[in-house]
Short mmCIF file of C-alpha atoms in Angstrom, two decimals:
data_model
loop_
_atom_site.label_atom_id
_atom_site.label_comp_id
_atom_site.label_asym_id
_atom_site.label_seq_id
_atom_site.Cartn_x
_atom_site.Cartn_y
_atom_site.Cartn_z
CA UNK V 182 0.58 -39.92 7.95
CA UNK V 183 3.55 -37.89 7.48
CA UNK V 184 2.74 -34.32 9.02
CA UNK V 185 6.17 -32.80 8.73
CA UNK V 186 5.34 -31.71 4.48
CA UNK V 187 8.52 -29.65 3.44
CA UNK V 188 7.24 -26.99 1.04
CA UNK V 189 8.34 -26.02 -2.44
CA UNK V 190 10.37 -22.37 -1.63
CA UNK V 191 9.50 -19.81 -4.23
CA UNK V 192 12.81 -17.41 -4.28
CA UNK V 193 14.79 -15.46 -6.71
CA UNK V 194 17.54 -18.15 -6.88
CA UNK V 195 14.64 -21.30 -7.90
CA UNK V 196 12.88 -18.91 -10.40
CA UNK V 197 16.33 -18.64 -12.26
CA UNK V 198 16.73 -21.77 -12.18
CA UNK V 199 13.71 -22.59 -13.40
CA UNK V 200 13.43 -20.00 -16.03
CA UNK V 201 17.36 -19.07 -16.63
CA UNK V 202 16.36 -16.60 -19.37
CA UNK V 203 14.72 -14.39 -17.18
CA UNK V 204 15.51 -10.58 -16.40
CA UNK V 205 17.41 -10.81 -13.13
CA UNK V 206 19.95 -8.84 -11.13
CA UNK V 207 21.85 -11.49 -9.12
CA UNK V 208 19.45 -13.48 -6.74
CA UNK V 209 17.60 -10.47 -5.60
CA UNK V 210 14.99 -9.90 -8.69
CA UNK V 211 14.26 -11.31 -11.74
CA UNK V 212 11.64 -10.10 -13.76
CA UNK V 213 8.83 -11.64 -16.15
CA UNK V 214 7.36 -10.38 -19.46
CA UNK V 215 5.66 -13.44 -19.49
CA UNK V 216 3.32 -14.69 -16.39
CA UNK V 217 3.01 -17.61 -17.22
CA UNK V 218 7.03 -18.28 -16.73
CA UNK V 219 6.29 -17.45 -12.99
CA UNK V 220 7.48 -20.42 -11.06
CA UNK V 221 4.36 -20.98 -9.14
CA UNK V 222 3.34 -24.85 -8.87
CA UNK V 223 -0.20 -25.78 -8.26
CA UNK V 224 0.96 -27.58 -5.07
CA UNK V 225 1.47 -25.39 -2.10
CA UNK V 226 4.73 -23.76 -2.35
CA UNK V 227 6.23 -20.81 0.72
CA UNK V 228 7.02 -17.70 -0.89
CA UNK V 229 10.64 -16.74 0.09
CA UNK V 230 10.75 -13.70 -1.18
CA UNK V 231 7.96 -10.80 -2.52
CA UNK V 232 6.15 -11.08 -5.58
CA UNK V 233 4.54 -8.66 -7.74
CA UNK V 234 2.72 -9.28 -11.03
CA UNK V 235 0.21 -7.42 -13.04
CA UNK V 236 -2.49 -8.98 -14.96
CA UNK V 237 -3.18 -7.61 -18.45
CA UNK V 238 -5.37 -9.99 -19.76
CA UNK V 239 -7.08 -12.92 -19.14
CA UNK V 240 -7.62 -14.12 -15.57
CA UNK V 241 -6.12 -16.37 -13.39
CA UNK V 242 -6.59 -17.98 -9.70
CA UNK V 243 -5.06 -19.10 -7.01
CA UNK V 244 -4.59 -19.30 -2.93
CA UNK V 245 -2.94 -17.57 -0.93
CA UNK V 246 -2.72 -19.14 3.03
CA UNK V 247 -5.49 -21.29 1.93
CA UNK V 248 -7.68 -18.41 0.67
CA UNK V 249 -9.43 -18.50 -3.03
CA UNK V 250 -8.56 -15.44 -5.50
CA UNK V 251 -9.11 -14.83 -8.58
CA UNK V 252 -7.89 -11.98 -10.94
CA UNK V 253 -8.43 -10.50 -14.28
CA UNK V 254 -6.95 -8.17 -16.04
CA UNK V 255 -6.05 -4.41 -14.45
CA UNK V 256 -5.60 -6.34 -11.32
CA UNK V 257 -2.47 -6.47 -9.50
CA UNK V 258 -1.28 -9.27 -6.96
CA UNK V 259 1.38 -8.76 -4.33
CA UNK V 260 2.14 -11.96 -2.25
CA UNK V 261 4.31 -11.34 0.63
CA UNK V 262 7.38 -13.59 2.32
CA UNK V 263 6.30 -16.67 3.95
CA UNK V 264 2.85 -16.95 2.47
CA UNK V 265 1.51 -20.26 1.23
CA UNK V 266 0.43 -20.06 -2.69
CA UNK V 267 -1.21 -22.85 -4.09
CA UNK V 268 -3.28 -24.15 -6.99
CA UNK V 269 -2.48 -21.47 -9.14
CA UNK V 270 -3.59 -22.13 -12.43
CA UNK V 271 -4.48 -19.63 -15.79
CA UNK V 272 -6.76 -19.41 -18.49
CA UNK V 273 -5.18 -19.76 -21.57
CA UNK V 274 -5.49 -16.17 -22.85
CA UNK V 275 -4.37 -15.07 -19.40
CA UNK V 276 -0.93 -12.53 -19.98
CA UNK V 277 0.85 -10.07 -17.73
CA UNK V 278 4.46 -9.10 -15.61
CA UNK V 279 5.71 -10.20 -12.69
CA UNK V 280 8.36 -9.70 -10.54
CA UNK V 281 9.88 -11.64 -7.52
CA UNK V 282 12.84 -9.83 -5.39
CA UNK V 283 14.10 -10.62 -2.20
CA UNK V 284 13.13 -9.52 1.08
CA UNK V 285 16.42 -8.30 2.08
CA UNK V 286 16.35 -6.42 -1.62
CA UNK V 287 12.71 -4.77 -0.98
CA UNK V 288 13.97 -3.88 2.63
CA UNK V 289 16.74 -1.78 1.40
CA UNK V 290 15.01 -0.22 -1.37
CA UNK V 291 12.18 0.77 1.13
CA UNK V 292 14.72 1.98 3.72
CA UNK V 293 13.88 5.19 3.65
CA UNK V 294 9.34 5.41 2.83
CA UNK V 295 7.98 6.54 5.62
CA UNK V 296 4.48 4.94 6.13
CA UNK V 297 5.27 1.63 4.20
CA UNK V 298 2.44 -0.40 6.71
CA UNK V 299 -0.06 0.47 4.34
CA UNK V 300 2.01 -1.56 1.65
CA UNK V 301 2.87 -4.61 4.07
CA UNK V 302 -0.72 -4.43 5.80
CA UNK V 303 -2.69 -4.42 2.02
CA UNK V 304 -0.75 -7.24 1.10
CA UNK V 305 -1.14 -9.44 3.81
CA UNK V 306 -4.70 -8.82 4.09
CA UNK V 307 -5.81 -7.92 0.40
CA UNK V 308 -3.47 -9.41 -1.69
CA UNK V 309 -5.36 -9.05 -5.09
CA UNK V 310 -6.37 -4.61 -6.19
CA UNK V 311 -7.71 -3.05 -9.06
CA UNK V 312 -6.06 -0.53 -10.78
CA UNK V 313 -8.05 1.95 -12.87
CA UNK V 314 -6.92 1.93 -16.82
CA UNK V 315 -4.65 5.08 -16.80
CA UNK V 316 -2.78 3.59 -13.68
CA UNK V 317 -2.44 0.00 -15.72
CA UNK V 318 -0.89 1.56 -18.28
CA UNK V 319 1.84 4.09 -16.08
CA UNK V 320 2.51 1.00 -14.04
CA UNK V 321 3.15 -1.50 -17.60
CA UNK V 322 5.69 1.70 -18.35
CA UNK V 323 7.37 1.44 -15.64
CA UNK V 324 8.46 -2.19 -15.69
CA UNK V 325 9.14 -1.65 -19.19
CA UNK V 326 11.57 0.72 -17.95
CA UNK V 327 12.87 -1.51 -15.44
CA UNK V 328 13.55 -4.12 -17.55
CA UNK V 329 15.50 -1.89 -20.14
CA UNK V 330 17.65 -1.03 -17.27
CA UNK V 331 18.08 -4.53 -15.81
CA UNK V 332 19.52 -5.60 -19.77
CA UNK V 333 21.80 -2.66 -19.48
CA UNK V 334 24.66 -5.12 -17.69
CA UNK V 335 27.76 -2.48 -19.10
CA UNK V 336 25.55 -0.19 -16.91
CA UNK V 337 28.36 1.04 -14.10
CA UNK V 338 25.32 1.68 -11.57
CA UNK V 339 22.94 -0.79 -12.96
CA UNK V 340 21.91 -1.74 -9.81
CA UNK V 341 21.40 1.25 -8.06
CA UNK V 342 19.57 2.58 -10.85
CA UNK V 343 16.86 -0.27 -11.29
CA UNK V 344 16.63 -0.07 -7.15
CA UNK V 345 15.75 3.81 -7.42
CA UNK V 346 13.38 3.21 -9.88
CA UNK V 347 11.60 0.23 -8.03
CA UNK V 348 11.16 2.61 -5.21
CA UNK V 349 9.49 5.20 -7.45
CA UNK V 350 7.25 2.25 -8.47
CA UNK V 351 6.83 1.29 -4.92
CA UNK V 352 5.91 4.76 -4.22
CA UNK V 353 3.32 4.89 -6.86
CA UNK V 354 1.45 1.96 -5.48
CA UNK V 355 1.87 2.86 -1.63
CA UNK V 356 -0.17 6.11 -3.38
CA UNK V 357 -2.74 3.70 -4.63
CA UNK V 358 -3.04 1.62 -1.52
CA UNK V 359 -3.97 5.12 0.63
CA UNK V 360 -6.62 5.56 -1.28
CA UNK V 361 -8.12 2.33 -1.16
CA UNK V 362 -7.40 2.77 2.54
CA UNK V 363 -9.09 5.96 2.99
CA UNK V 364 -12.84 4.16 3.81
CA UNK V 365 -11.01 3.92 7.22
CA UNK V 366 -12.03 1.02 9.20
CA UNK V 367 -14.85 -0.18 7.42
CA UNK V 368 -14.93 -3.79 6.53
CA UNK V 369 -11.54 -4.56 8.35
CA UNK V 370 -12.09 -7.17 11.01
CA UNK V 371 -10.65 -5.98 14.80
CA UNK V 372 -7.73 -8.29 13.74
CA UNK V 373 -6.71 -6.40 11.14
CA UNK V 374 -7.12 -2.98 13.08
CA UNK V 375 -4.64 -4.20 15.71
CA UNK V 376 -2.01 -5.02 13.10
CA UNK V 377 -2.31 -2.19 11.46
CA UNK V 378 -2.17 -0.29 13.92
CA UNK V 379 0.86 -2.14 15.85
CA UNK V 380 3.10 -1.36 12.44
CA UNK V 381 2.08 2.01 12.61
CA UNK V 382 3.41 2.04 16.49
CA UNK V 383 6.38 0.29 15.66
CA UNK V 384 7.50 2.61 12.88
CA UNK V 385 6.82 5.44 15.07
CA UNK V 386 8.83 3.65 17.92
CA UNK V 387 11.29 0.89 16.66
CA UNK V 388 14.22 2.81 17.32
CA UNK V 389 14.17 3.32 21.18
CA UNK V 390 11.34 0.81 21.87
CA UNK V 391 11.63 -3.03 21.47
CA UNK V 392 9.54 -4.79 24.29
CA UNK V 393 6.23 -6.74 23.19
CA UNK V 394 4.91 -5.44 26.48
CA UNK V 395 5.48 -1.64 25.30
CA UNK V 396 3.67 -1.77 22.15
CA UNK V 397 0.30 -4.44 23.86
CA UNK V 398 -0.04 -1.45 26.73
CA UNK V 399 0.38 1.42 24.11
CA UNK V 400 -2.78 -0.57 22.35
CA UNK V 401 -4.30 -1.01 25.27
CA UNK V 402 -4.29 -4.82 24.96
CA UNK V 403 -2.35 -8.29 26.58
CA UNK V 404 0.85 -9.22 25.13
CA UNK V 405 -0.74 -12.67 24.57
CA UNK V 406 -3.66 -11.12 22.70
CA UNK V 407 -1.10 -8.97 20.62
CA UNK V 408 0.76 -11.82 20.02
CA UNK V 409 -1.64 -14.29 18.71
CA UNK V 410 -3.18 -11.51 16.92
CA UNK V 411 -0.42 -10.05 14.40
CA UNK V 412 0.19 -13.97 14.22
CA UNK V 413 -2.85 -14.87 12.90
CA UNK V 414 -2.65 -11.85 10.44
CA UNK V 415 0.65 -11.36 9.16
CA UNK V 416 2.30 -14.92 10.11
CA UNK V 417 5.10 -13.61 11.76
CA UNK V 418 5.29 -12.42 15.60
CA UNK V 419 5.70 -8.77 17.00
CA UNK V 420 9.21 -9.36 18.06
CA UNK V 421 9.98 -10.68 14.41
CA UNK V 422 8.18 -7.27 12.85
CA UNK V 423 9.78 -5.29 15.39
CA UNK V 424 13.75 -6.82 14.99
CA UNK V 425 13.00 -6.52 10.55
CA UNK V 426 12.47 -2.62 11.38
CA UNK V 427 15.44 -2.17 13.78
CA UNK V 428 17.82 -4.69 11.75
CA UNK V 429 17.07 -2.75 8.43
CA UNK V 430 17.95 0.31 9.84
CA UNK V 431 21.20 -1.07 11.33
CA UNK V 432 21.98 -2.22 8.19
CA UNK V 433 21.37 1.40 6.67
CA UNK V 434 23.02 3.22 8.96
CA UNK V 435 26.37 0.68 8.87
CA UNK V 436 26.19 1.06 5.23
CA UNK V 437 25.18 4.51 4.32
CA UNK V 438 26.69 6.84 7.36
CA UNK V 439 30.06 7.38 8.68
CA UNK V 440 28.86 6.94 12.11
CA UNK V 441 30.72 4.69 14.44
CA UNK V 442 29.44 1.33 15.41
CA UNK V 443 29.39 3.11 18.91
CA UNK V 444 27.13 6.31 17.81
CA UNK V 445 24.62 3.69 15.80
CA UNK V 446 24.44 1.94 19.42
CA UNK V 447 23.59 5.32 21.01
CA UNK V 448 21.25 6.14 18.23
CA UNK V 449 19.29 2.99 17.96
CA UNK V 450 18.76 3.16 21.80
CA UNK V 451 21.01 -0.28 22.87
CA UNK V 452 22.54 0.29 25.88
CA UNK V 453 26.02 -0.47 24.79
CA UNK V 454 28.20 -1.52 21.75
CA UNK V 455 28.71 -4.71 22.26
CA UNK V 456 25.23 -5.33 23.17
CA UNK V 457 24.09 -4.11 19.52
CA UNK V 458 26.59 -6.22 18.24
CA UNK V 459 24.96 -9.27 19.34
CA UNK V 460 21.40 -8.27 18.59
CA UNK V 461 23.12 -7.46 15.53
CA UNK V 462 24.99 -11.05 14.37
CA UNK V 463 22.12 -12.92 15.81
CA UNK V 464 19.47 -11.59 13.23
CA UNK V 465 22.13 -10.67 10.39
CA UNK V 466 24.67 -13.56 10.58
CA UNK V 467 27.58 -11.40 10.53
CA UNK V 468 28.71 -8.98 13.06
CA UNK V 469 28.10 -4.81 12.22
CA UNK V 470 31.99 -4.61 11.62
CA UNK V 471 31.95 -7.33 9.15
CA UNK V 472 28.78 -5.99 7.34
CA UNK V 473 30.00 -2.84 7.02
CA UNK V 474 33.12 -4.36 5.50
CA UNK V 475 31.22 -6.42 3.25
#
């Protein structure tokens, strides 16, 4: 038996190709009017980049990491990079609108929200919410909205423009995540209290902390135990959540300040330049003088 089963990977670039009249900005989003264009197979496929959708009517079902869902409409669906989807199928009245926009796209519009755990932590954990009838309807507006601006292509700052409004949109449903979060612990398991609460520890601390061992003593844990626990949960280790904080504010900083390559090293806590720069074009491909160039 062949064990080594290469997934379908879901990404901006493969939904355009599958779907080339689609709303997109480069490969970093495209957007859907129509669900059922989503590029989804009913054989497992990795999701390469994030996915949003909204259901409006209808239902539909699916798995995400192996686990059953089902949604109807008012319910929205965020699967996040590297999860498994599979055996997606929809009911034939099922409609909504969907986006899918790459990681390194989300991580710069989020670059500045404070608090975005809650986001990454719902997700992973509860990747299907309701949203109440008054919320469906500001959140269909503002796609809408999106998508007028995405068509605008003679826009000079098209793409700046749809980015600041996706954040608004992010911000609106970060809003409606901390409230569903407000029962506090209830019905998490202790798994899903570590996580969150690592993320929370690592936004606090990313920029002058880095160790595994830091963040396991500051929760009072093992570094094994921390380790196979935001595994389990998110699919990705601690030092991979930890270096996607640190390496998206590099990228910010080289980008978006007229700081020397030298003061980001001081800032960000390495202990020299040159150091940074190899933490740098080992997780970016490119060295911080290069990407700044770029």
């Amino acid at each position: 038996m062949n064990r080594n089963i290469r997934l379908v990977e879901v990404n901006v670039a493969h939904a355009k190709h599958v779907h080339p009249e689609g709303k997109y900005i480069d490969n970093d989003l495209i957007l859907f009017e129509d669900i059922t264009k989503v590029p989804l197979p009913a054989n497992p496929s990795r999701m390469k980049s994030l996915f949003l959708a909204l259901c409006t009517s209808g239902k539909a079902q699916y798995t995400v990491d192996t686990k059953e869902h089902e949604v109807s409409a008012g319910d929205v669906i965020i699967i996040s990079e590297e999860q498994v989807v599979a055996d997606y199928i929809l009911s034939p009245d099922c409609k909504g609108i969907a986006l899918i926009m790459s990681y390194d796209f989300f991580q710069n519009i989020v670059s500045g929200i404070h608090g975005l755990s809650a986001l990454f932590l719902f997700a992973r954990t509860h990747p299907v919410f309701h949203l109440e009838s008054e919320q469906t309807k500001a959140l269909e507006n503002d796609i809408v909205h999106i998508k007028q601006k995405i068509e605008d292509t003679g826009h000079r700052f098209r793409r700046e423009l749809v980015m600041t409004m996706l954040k608004a949109l992010i911000f609106d449903m970060s809003n409606i995540i901390y409230r569903f979060q407000q029962v506090g612990d209830e019905g998490q398991t202790r798994a899903e209290v570590i996580f969150r609460n690592f993320i929370q520890a690592v936004e606090k601390n990313y920029r002058i902390e880095r160790r595994v061992s830091w963040y396991a003593k500051h929760l009072c844990i093992t570094s094994k135990y921390l380790s196979e626990t935001v595994r389990t949960v998110s699919r990705r280790t601690p030092s991979e959540w930890i270096d996607s904080y640190v390496t998206r504010e590099l990228r910010v900083m080289l980008r978006n300040s007229t700081m020397s390559i030298k003061q980001i090293a001081d800032e960000m806590n390495f202990a020299n330049q040159s150091f940074m720069g190899k933490y740098f074009k080992e997780h970016v491909g490119i060295s911080p003088s290069q990407f700044r160039k770029s």
